[in-house]
Tab-separated table of C-alpha atoms in Angstrom:
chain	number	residue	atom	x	y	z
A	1	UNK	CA	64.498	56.417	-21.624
A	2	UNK	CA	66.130	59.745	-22.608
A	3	UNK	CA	65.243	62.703	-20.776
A	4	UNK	CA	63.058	63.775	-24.211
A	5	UNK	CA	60.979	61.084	-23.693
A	6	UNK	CA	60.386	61.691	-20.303
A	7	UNK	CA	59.556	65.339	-20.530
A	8	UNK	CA	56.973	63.844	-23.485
A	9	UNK	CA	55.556	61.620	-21.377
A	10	UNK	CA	55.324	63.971	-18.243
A	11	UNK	CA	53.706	66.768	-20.476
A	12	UNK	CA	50.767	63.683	-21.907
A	13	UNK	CA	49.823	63.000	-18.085
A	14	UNK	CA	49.931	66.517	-17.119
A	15	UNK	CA	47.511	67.720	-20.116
A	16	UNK	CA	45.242	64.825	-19.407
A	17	UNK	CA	44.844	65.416	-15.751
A	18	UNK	CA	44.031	69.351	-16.837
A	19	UNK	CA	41.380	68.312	-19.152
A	20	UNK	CA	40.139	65.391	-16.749
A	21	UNK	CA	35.934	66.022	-15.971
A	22	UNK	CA	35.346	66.104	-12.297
A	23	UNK	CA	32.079	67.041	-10.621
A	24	UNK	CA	34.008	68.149	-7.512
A	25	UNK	CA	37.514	69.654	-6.837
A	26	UNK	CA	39.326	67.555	-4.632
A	27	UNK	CA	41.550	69.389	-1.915
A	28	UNK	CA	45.728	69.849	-3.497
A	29	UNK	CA	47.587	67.175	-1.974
A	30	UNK	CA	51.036	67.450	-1.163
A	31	UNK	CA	53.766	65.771	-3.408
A	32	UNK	CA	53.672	62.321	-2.513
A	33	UNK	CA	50.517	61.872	-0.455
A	34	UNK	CA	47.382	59.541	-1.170
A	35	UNK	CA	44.375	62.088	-1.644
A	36	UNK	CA	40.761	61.222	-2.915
A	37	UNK	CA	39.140	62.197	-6.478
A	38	UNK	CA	35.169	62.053	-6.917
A	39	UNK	CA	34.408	61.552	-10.295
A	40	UNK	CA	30.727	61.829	-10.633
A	41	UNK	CA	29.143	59.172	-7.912
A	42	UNK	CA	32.597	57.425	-7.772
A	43	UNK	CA	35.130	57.670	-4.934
A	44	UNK	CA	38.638	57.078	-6.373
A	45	UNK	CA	41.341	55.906	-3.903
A	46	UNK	CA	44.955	55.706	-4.769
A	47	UNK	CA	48.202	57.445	-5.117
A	48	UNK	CA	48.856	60.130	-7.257
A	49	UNK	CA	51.085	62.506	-8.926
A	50	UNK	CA	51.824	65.198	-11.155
A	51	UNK	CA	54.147	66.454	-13.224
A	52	UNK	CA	55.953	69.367	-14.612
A	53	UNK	CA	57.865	71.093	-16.564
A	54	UNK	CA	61.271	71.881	-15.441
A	55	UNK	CA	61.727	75.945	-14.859
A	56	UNK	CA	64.032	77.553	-17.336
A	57	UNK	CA	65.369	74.206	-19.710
A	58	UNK	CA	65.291	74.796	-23.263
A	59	UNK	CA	62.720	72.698	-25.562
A	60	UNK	CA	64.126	69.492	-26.543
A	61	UNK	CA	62.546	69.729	-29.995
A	62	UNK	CA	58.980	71.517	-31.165
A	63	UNK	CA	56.049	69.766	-31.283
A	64	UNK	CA	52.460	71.040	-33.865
A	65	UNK	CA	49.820	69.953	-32.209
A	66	UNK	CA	47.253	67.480	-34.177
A	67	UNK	CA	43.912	67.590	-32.560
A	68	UNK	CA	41.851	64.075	-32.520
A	69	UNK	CA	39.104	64.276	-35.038
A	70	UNK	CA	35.630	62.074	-34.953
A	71	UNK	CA	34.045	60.466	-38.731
A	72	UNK	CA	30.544	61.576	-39.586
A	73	UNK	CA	27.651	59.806	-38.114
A	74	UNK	CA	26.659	56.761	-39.894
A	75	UNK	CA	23.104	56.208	-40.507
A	76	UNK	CA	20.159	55.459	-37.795
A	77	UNK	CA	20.038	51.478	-37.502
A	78	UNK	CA	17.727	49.021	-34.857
A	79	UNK	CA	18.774	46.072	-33.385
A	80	UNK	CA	15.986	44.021	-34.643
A	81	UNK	CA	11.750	43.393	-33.611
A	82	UNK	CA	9.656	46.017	-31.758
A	83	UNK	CA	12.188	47.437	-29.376
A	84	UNK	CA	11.061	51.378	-29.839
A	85	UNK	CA	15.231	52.363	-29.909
A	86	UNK	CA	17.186	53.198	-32.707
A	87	UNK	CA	21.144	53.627	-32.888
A	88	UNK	CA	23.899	55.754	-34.779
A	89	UNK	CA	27.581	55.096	-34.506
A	90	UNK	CA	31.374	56.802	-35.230
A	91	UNK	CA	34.530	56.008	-35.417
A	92	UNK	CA	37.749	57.987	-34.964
A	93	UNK	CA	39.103	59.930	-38.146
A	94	UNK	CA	42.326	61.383	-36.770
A	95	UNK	CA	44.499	60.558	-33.822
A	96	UNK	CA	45.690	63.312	-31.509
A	97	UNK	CA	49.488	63.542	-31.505
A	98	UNK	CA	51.562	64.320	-28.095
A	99	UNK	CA	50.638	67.729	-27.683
A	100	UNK	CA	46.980	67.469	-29.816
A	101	UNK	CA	43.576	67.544	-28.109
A	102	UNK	CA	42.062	63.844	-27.738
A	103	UNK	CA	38.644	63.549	-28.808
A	104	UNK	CA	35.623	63.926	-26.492
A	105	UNK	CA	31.828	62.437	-26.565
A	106	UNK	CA	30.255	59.585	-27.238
A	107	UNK	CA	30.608	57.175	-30.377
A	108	UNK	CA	27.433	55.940	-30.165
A	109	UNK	CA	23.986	57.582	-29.459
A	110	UNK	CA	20.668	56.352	-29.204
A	111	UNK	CA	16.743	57.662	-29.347
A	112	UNK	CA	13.437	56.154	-28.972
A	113	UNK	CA	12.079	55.567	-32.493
A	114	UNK	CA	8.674	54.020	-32.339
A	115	UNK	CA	8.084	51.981	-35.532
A	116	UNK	CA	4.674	51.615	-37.189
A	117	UNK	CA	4.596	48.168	-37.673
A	118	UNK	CA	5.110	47.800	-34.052
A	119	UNK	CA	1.889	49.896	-33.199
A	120	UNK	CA	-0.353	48.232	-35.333
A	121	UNK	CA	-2.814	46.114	-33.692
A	122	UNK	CA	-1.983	42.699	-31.661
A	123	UNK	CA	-0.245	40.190	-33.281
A	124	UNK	CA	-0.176	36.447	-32.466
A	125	UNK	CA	2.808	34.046	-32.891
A	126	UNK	CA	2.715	31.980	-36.174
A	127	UNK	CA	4.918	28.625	-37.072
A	128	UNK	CA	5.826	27.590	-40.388
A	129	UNK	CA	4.804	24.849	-42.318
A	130	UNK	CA	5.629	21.526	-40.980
A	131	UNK	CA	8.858	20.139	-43.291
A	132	UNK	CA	8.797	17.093	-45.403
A	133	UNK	CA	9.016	13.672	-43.246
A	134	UNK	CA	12.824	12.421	-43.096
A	135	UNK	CA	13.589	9.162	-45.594
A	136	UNK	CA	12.784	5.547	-43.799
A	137	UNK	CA	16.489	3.579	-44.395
A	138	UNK	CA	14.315	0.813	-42.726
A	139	UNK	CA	11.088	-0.373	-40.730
A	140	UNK	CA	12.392	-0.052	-37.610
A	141	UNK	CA	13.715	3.497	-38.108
A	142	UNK	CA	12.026	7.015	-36.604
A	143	UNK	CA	11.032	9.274	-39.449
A	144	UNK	CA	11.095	13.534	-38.697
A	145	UNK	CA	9.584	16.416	-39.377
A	146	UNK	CA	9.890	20.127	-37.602
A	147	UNK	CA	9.113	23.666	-38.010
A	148	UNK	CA	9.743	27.339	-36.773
A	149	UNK	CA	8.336	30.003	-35.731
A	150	UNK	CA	7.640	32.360	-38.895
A	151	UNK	CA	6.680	35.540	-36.606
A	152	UNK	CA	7.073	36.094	-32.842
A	153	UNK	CA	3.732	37.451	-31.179
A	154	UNK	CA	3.633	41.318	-29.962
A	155	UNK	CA	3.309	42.447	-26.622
A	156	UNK	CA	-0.429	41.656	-26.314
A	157	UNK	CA	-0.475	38.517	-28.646
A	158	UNK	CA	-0.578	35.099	-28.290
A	159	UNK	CA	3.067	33.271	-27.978
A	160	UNK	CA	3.146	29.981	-29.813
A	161	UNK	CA	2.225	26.771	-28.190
A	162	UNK	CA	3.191	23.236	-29.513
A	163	UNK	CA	5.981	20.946	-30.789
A	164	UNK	CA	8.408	22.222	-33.123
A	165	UNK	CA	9.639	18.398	-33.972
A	166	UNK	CA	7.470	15.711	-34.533
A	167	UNK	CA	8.801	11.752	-35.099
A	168	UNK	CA	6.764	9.084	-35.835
A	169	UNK	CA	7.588	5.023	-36.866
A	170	UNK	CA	8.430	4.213	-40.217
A	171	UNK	CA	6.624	0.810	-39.950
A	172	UNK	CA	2.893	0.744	-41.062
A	173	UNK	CA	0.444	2.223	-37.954
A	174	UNK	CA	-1.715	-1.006	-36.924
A	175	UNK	CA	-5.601	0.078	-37.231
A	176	UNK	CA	-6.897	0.566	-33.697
A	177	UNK	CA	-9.651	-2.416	-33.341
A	178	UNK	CA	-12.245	-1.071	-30.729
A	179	UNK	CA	-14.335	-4.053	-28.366
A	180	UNK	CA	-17.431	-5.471	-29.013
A	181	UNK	CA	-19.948	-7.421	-26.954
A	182	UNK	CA	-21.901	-10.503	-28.270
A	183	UNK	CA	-25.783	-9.785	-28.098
A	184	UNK	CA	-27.386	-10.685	-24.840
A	185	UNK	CA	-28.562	-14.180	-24.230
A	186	UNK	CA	-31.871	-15.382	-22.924
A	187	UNK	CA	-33.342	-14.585	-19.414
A	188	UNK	CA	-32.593	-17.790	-17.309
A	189	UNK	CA	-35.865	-18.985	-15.461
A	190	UNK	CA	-37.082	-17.796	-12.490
A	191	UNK	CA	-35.360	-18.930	-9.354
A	192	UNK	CA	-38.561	-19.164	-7.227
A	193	UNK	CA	-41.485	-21.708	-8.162
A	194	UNK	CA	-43.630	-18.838	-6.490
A	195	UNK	CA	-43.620	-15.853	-5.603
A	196	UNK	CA	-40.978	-13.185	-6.242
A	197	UNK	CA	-37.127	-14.299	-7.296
A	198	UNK	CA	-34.404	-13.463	-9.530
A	199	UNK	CA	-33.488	-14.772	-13.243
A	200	UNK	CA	-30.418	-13.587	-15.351
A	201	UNK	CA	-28.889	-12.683	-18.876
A	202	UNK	CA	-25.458	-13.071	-19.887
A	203	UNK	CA	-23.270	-12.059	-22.604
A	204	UNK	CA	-19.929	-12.378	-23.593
A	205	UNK	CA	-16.988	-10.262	-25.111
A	206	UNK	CA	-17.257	-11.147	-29.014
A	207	UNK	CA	-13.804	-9.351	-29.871
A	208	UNK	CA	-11.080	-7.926	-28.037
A	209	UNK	CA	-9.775	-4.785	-28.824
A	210	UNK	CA	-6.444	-4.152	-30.480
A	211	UNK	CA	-4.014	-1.858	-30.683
A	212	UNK	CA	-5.019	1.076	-28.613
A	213	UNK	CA	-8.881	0.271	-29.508
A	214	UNK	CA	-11.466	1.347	-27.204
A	215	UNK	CA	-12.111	-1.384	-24.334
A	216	UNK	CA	-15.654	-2.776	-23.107
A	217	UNK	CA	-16.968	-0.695	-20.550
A	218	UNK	CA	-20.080	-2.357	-19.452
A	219	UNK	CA	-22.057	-5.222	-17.415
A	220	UNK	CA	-21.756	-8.774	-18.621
A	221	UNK	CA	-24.180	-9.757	-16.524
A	222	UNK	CA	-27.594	-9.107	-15.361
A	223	UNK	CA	-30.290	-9.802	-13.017
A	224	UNK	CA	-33.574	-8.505	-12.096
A	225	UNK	CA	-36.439	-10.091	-10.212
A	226	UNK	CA	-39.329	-11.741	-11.201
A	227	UNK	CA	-42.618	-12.936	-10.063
A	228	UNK	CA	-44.967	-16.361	-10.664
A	229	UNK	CA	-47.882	-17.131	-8.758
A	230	UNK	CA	-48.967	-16.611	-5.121
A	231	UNK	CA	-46.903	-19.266	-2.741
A	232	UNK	CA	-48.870	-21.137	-0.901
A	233	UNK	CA	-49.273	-21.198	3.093
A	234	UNK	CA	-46.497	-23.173	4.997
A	235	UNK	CA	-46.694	-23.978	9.000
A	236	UNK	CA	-44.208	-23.328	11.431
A	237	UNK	CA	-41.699	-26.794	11.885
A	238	UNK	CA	-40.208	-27.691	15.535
A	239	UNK	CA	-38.216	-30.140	16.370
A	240	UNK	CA	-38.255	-32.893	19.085
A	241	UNK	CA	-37.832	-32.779	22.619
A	242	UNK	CA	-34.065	-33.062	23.960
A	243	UNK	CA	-34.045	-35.531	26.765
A	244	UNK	CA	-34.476	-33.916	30.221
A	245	UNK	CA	-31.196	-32.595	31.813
A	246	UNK	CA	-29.450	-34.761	34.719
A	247	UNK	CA	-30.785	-34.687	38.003
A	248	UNK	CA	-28.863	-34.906	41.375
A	249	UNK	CA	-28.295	-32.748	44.643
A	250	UNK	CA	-26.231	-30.334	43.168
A	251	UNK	CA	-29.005	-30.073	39.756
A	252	UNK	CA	-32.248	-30.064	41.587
A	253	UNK	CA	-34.395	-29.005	38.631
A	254	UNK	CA	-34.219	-30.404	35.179
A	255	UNK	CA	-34.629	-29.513	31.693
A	256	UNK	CA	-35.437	-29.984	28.012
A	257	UNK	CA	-35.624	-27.731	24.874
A	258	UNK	CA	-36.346	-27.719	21.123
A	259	UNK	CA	-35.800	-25.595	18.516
A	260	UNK	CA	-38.159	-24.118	15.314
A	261	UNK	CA	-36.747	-25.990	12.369
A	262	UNK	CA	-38.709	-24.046	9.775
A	263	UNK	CA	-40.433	-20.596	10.283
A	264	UNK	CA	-43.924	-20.101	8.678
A	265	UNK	CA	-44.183	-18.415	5.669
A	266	UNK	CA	-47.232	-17.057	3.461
A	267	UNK	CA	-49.413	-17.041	6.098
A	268	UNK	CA	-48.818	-20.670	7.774
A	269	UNK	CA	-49.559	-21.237	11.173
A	270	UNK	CA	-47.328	-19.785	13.788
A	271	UNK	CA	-44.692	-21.622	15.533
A	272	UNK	CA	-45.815	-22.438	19.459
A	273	UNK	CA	-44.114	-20.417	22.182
A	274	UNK	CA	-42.988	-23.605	24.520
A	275	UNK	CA	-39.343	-23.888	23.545
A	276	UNK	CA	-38.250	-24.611	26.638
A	277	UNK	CA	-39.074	-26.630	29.919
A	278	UNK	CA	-38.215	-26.673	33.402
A	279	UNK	CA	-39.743	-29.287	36.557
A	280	UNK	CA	-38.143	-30.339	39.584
A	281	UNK	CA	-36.423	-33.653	40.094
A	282	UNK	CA	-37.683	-36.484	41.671
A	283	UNK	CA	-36.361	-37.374	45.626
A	284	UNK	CA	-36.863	-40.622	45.574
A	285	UNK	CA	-33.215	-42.539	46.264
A	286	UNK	CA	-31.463	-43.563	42.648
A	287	UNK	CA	-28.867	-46.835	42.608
A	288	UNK	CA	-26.474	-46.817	40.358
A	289	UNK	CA	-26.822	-49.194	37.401
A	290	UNK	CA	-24.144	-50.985	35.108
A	291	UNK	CA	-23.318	-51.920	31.315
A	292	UNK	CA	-23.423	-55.270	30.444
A	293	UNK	CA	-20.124	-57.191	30.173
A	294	UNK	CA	-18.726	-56.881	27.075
A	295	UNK	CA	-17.000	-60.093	24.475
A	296	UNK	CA	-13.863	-61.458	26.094
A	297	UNK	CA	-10.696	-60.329	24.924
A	298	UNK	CA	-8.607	-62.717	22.566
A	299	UNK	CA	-5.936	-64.644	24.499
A	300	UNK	CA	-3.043	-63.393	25.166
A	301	UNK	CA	-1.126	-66.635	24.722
A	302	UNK	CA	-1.316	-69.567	22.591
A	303	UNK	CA	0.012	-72.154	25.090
A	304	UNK	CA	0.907	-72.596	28.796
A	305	UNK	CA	-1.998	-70.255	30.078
A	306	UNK	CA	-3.029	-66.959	28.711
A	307	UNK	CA	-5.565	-64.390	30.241
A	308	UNK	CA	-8.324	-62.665	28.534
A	309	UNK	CA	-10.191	-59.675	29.506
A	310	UNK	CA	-13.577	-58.137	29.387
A	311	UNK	CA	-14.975	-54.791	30.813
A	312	UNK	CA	-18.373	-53.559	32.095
A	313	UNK	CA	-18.927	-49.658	33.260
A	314	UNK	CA	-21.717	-47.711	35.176
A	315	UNK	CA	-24.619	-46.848	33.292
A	316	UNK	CA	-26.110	-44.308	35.613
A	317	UNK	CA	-24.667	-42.801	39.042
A	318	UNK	CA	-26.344	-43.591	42.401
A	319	UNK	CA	-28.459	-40.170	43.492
A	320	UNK	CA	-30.784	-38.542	45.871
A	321	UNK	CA	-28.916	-41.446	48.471
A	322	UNK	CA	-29.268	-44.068	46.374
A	323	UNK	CA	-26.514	-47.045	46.752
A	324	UNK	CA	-23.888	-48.559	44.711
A	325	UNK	CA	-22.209	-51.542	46.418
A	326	UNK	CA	-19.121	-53.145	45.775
A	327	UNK	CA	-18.920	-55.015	42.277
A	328	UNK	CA	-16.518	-55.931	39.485
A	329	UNK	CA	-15.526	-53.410	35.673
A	330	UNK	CA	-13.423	-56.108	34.870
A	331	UNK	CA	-12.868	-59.468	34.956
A	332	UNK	CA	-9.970	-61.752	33.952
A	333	UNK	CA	-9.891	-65.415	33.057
A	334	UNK	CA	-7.446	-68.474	32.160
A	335	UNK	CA	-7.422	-69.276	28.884
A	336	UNK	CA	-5.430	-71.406	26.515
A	337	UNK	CA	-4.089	-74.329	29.991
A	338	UNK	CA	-2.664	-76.578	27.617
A	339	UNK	CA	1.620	-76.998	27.342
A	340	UNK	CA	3.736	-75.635	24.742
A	341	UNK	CA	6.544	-77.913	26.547
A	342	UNK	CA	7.160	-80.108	29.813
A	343	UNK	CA	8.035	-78.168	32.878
A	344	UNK	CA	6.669	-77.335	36.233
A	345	UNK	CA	3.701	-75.183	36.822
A	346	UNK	CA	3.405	-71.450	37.789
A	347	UNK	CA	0.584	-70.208	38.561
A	348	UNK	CA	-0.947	-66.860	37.872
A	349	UNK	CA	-1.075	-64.153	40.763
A	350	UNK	CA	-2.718	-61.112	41.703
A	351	UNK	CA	-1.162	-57.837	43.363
A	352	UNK	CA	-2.800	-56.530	46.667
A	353	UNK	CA	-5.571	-54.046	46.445
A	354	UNK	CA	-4.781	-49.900	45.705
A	355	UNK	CA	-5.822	-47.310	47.775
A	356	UNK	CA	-9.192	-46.359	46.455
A	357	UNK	CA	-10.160	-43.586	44.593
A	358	UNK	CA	-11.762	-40.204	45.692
A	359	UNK	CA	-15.582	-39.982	45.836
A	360	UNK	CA	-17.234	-39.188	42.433
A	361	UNK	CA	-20.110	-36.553	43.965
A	362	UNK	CA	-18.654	-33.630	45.923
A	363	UNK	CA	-21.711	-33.552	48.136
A	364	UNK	CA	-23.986	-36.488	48.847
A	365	UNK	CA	-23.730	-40.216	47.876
A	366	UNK	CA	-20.941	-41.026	45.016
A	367	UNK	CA	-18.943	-44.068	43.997
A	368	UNK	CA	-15.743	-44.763	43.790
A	369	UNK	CA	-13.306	-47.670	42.488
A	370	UNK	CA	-9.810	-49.320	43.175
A	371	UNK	CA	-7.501	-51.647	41.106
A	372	UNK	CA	-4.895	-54.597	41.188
A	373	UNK	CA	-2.879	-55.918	38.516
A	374	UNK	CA	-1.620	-59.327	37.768
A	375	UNK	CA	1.752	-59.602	39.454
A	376	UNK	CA	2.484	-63.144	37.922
A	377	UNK	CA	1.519	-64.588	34.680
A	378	UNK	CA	0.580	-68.259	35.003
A	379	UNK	CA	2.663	-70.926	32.724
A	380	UNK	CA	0.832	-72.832	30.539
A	381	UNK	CA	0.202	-76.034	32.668
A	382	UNK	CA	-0.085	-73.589	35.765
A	383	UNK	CA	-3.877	-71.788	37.159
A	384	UNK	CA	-4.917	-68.599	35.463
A	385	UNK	CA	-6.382	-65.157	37.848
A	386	UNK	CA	-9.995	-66.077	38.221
A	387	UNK	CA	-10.624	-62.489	40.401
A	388	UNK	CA	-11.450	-59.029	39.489
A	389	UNK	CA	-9.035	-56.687	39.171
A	390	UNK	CA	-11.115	-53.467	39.310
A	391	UNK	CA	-13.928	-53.057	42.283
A	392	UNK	CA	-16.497	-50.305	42.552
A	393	UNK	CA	-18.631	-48.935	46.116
A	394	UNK	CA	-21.052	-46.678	47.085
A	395	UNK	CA	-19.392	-43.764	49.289
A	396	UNK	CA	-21.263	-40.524	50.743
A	397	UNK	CA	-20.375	-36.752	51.362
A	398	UNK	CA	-21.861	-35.214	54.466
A	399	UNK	CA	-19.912	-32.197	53.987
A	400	UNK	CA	-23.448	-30.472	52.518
A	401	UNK	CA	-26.572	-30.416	53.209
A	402	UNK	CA	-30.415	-30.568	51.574
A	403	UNK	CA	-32.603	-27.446	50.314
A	404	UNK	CA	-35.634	-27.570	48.556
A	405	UNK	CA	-36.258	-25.851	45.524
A	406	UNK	CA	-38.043	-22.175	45.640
């Protein structure tokens, strides 16, 4: 840069920074040195400097000043709807040279300007008129239709609600086919043959509804009740006795029971209040008493001696002391002697007794049993078991005593 250009330059920055607008005077700061400028309610931080004019050096060439110059004021404009501001601009009609003034103030002012329409009374949004339904290339295709809104609402109006596009299916719309009910059938007859009951009415659904149609929303069935003639009088029913309850030294009362089968109804006679009886048991000694035998058993073996079986068992336990002596359940006997084939004879043979069992009553007289089993099985020309193999006796507890009932 020649040294005319820099003496132009330093002369631009010095003129600027004389004709710069601040609300407050900052202290002088020494060549060099940060200081701080306050430009209306902004702090400026930085480094700055100035410039000057060298004492006593001859002008490197004259300069006229050319002052910046602003354009007339175009015309008052608004940006559009009910905003209550209007605007006016300029633009720049000279440029300041070097040494000329730059312009100063604003290009563009504004002022409230409220328009008439926009004080008139409320206005409410309003849409156009719905467009013309897009072409149908096919059935399956979605035909189209939309519209605007014509006029926004003012401050106090009502803002438009709704659909601006619509579609809909370019096949036919199937007619909506609501329900229907059949009529009501005939009251069924009554349930009762007197007195009050119930009888019912039916119907059915007599078409279905289609394509969004309105369902059936209603009973298919009713029932009310109904009355015939006065039922007549019907007595109270009870069964039969049970059998009285078992009776030994630890049961020293018995009992039997029955139970009201029907209740009376319409005025029938009432049912009796003995449900239930109770007596004490007789003392007199009870002996146990047996089955009869039952069928033999089939033989066991065709040939060469079989055995074959039959069982009895005790009918009633021994009570109040009564006895029940030694005796036979079962009994086995030979049966089929004759040979299959020539060779010696065996004969059958028993096993010795078992221990026997415990006593049946925990207190007083009881029975009790023990067993043997055939050891060896007799060959067909040898004897068969002719014993029992399953005894039976009386036995008594005298761990408890008697008390009579009270």
């Amino acid at each position: 840069m020649t040294s005319l250009g820099a003496l132009a330059l330093g002369l631009l920055l010095l003129l600027k920074l004389a004709r710069s607008d601040f609300s407050t005077a900052p202290p002088e700061a020494t060549w060099g040195q940060t200081r701080s400028l306050v430009a209306a309610d902004r702090i400026c931080e930085g480094y700055d400097e100035q410039w000057g004019a060298c004492a006593d050096l001859p002008a490197c060439s004259s300069c006229t000043p050319q002052d910046c110059r602003f354009a007339d004021w175009s015309d008052w404009y608004t940006e559009g709807e009910c905003t209550g501001i209007r605007f006016r601009r300029r633009a720049l009609d000279l440029q300041n040279n070097q040494c000329g003034s730059p312009c100063t103030g604003a290009k563009i002012q504004s002022e409230e300007d409220p328009q008439g329409q926009c004080l008139a009374t409320t206005a409410d949004c309003a849409f156009s008129p719905w467009s013309a339904w897009s072409q149908c290339n096919n059935p399956e295709d979605q035909a189209m239709r939309e519209r605007k809104i014509q006029s926004m609402s003012s401050k106090d109006g009502t803002p438009c609600t709704g659909s601006v596009k619509e579609t809909k299916a370019c096949s036919p719309v199937p007619v909506s086919v609501p329900c229907q009910f059949a009529p009501w059938q005939e009251w069924t007859s009554c349930s009762a043959t007197c007195g009050s009951g119930r009888h019912t009415r039916m119907r059915r659904i007599d078409i279905e509804s289609a394509n969004g149609g309105a369902t059936c929303n209603d009973a298919v069935l009713e029932a009310k009740i109904c009355s015939v003639s006065v039922c007549p009088g019907v007595d109270c029913q009870v069964g039969d006795w049970s059998s009285w309850s078992v009776c030994d030294r630890t049961h020293p009362q018995q009992y039997r029971s029955r139970s009201i089968q029907r209740s009376p109804i319409n005025g029938g006679a009432e049912c009796p209040s003995e449900l239930s009886e109770i007596q004490g048991c007789s003392t007199a000694p009870e002996d146990c008493t047996l089955s009869a035998w039952t069928e033999w058993s089939a033989c066991d073996k065709s040939c060469f001696g079989g055995q074959k079986y039959r069982e009895r068992n005790i009918a009633s336990v021994n009570d109040m002391g009564g006895r029940c002596g030694s005796t036979s359940l079962r009994q086995v006997a030979a049966c089929n002697d004759g040979p299959c084939f020539a060779q010696g004879p065996v004969n059958c043979q028993l096993s010795e007794w078992m221990a026997w069992s415990a006593c049946s009553s925990l207190c007083g007289a009881g029975t009790r049993s023990r067993k043997r089993i055939v050891q060896t099985l007799a060959s067909p020309d040898g004897s068969g078991c002719g014993s029992p193999l399953e005894e039976v006796g009386s036995c008594l507890d005298t761990r408890c005593g008697q008390a009579d009932c009270r």
